[in-house]
CSV table of C-alpha atoms in Angstrom, one decimal:
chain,number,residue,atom,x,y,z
A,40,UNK,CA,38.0,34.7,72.5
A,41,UNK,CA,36.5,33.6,75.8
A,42,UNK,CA,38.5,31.8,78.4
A,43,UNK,CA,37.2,30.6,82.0
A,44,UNK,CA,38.2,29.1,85.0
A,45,UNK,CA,36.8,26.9,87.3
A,46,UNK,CA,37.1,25.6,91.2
A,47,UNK,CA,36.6,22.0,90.1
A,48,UNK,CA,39.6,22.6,87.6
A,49,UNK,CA,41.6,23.7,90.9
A,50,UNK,CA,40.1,20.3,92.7
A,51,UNK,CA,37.5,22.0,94.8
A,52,UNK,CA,34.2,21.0,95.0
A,53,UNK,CA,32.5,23.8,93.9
A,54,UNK,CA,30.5,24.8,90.8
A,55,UNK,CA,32.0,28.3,90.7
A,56,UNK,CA,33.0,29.3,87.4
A,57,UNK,CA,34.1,32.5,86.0
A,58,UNK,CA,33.9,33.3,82.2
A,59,UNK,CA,35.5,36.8,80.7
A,60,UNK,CA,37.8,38.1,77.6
A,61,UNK,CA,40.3,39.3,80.0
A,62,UNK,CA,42.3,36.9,81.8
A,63,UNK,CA,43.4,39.9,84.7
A,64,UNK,CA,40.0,39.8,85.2
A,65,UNK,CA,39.6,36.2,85.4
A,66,UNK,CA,42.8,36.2,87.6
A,67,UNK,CA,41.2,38.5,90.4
A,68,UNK,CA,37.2,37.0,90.0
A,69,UNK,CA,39.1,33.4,90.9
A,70,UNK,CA,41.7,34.7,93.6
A,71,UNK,CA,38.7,36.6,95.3
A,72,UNK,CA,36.5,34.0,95.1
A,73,UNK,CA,38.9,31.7,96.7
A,74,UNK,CA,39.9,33.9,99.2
A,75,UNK,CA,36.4,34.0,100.1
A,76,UNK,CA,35.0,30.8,99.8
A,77,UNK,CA,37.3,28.9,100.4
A,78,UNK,CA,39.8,30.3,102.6
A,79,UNK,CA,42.5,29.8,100.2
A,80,UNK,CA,45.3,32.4,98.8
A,81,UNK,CA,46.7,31.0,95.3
A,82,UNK,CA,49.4,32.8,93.6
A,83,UNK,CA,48.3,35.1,90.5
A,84,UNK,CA,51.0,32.0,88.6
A,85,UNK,CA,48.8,29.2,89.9
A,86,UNK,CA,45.4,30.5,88.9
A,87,UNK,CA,46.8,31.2,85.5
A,88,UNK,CA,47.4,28.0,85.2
A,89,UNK,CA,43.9,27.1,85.1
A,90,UNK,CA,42.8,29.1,82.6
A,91,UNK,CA,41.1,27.5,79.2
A,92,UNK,CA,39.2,28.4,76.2
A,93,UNK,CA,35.3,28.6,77.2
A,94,UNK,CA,33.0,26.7,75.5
C-alpha cells in the first residue's frame, strides 16, 4: 500500500508531495527536499509523523 507525504501536511506552503511503498524512502525524499527548499532539518521522528495512506 502506498503512503505519501506532503509539505502542506508539515504547514508549508508548498505543493511538494512525495508518493512511494517504502516509508525510508519517503523519509529521505521529504528530509531532502526540506533541507533544500526550505532550509529546514526535521528529525527522521517528525517526518514520520506525517506520513498517510495515498489516495
Amino acid at each position: 500500500m502506498a503512503h505519501q507525504i506532503s509539505c502542506e501536511d508539515a504547514g508549508m506552503d508548498c505543493a511538494f508531495v512525495v508518493q512511494s511503498e517504502s516509508d525510508d524512502e519517503l523519509v529521505e525524499m521529504a528530509l531532502l527536499h526540506g533541507e533544500n527548499q526550505h532550509n529546514v532539518e526535521m528529525s527522521e521522528a517528525d517526518v514520520r509523523e506525517l506520513i498517510k495512506p495515498a489516495g
